[in-house]
PDB file of C-alpha atoms in Angstrom:
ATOM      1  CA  UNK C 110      24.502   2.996   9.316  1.00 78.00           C
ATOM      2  CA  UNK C 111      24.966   4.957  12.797  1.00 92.00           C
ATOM      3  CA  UNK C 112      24.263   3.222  16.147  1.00 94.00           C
ATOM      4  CA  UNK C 113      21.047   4.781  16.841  1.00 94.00           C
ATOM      5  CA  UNK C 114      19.790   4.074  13.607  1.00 94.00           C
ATOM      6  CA  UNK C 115      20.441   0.151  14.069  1.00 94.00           C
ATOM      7  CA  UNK C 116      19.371   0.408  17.755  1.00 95.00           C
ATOM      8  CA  UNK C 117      16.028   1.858  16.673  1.00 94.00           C
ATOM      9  CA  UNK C 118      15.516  -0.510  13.746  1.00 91.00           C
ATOM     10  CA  UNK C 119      15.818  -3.474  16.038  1.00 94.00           C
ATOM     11  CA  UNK C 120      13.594  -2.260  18.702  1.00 95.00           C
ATOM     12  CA  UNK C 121      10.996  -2.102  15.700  1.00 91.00           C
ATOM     13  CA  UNK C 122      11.571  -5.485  14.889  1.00 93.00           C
ATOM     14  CA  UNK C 123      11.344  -6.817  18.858  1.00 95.00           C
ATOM     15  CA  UNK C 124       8.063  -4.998  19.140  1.00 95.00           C
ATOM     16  CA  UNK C 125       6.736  -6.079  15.670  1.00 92.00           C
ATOM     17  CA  UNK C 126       7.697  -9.713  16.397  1.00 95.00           C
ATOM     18  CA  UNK C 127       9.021  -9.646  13.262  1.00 95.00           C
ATOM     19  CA  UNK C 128      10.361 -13.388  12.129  1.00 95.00           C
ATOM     20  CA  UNK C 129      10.180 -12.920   7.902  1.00 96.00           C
ATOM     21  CA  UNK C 130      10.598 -11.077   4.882  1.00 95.00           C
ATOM     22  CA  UNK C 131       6.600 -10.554   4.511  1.00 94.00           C
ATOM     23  CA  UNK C 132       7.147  -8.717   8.259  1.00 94.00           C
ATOM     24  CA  UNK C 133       9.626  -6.811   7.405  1.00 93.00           C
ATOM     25  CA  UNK C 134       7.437  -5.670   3.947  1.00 94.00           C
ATOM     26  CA  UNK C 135       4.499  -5.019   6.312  1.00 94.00           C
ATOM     27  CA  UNK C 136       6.164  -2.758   8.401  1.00 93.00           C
ATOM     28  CA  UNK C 137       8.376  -0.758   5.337  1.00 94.00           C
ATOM     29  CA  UNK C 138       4.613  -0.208   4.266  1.00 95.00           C
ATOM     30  CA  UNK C 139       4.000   1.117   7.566  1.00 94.00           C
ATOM     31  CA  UNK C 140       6.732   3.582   7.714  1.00 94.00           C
ATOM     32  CA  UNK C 141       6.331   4.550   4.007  1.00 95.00           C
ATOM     33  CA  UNK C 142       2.354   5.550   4.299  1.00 96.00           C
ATOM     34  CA  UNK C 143       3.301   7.474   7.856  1.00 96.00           C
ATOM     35  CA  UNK C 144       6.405   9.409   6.138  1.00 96.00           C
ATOM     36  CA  UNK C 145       3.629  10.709   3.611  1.00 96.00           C
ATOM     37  CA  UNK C 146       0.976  10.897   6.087  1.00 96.00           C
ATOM     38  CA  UNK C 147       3.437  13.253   7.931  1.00 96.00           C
ATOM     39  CA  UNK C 148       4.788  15.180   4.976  1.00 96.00           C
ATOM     40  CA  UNK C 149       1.157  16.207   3.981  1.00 96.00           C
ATOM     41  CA  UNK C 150       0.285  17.229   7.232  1.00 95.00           C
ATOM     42  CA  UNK C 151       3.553  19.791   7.524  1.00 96.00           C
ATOM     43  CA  UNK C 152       2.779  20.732   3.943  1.00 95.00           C
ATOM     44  CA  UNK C 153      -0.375  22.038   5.424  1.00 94.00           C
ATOM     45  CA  UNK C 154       1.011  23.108   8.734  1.00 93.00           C
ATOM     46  CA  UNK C 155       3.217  25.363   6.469  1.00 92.00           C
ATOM     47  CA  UNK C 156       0.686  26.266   3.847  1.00 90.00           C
ATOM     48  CA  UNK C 157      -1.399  28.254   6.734  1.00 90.00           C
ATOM     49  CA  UNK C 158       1.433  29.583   8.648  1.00 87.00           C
ATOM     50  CA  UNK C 159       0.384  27.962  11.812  1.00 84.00           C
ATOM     51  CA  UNK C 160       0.473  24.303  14.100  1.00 85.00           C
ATOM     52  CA  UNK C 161      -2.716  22.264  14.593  1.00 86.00           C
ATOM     53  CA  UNK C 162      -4.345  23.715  17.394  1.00 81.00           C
ATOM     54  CA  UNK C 163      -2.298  26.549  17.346  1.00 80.00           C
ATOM     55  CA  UNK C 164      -5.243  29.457  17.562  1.00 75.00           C
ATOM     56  CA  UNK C 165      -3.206  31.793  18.874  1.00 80.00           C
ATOM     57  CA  UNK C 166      -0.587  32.156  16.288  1.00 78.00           C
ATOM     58  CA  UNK C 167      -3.239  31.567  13.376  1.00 79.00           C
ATOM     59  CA  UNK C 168      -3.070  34.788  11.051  1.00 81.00           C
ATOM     60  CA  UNK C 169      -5.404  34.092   8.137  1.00 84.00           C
ATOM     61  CA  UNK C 170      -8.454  33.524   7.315  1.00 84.00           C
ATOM     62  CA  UNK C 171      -8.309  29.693   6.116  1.00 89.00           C
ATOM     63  CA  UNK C 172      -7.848  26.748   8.680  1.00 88.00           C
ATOM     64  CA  UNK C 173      -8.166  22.981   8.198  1.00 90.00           C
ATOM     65  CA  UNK C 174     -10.759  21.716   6.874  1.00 90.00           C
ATOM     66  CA  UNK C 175     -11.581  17.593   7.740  1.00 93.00           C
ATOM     67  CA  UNK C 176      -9.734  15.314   5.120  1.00 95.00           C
ATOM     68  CA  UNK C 177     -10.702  12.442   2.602  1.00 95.00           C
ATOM     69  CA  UNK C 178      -9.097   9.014   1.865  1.00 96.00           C
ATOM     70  CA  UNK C 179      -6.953   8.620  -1.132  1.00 96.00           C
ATOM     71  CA  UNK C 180      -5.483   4.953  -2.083  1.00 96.00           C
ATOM     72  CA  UNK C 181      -1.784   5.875  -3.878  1.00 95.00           C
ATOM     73  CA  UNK C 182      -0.001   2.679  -5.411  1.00 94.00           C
ATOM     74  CA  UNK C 183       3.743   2.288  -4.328  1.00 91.00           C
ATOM     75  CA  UNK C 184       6.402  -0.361  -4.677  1.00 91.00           C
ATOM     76  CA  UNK C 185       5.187  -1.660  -1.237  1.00 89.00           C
ATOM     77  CA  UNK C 186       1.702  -2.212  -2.705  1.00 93.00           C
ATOM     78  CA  UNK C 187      -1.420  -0.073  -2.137  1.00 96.00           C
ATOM     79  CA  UNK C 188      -1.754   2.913   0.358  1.00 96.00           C
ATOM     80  CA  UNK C 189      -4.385   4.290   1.600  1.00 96.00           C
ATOM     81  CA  UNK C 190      -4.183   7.812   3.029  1.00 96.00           C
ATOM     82  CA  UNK C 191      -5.703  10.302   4.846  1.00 96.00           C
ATOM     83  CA  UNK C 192      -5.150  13.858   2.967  1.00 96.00           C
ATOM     84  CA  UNK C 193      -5.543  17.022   4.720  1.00 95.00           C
ATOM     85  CA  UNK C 194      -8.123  19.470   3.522  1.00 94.00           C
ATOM     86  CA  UNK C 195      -7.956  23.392   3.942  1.00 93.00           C
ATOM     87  CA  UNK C 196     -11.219  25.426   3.950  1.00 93.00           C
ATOM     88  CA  UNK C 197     -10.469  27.806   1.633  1.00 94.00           C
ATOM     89  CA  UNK C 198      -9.512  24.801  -0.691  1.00 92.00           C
ATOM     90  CA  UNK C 199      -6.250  26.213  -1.320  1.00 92.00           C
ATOM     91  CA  UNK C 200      -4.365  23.755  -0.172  1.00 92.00           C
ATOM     92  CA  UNK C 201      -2.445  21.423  -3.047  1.00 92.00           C
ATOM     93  CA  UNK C 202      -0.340  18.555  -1.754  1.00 93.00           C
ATOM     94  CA  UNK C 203       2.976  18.606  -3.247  1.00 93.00           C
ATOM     95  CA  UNK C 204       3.832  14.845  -2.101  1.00 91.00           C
ATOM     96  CA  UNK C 205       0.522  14.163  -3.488  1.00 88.00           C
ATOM     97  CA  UNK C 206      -0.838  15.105  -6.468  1.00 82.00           C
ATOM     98  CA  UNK C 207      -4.906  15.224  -6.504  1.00 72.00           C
TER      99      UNK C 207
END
C-alpha cells in the first residue's frame, strides 16, 4: 500500500477515534454507501452531458429531477441511499439496479 494511502487511512482513524473492530466496520460502511452515493451521482452527471449547476453547458432538454431513498443490503449490513432522479425519467442507475 503507497504512503499516501496509509497516511490518509490513519488520519481517518485519528478523526474517527477509532479504538475497535466495530469502528473500523462503521466507517468501511461509511466509505462503501459514499463510493455508491458518488458513482450514481456521475452516472447522472454523465447521463445529461452536464455538472450540477452547470446551466451553461446544459444541452438537452432533461435535468435532475429530486431523488428518493433506496435501502441496498451489502456485506457491511444495510444501506440506505439517496438515488438521483432525472426528469425525463430516463435515467437508469447502472451501480443500482431499480
Amino acid at each position: 500500500m503507497a504512503r499516501r494511502e496509509k497516511s490518509l487511512m490513519r488520519q481517518l482513524i485519528e478523526e474517527r477515534g477509532i479504538k475497535d473492530v466495530a469502528g473500523v466496520q462503521a466507517l468501511v460502511k461509511e466509505l462503501t454507501a459514499g463510493l455508491i452515493q458518488e458513482a450514481m451521482d456521475a452516472e447522472l452527471e454523465e447521463e445529461l452531458g452536464y455538472s450540477k449547476y452547470d446551466y451553461r453547458n446544459k444541452q438537452t432538454d432533461n435535468s435532475r429531477n429530486g431523488s428518493y431513498k433506496k435501502t441496498v443490503s451489502s456485506s457491511q449490513g444495510d444501506i440506505e441511499l439517496t438515488v438521483p432522479r432525472d426528469r425525463n425519467g430516463e435515467y437508469e442507475p447502472q451501480i443500482v439496479k431499480k
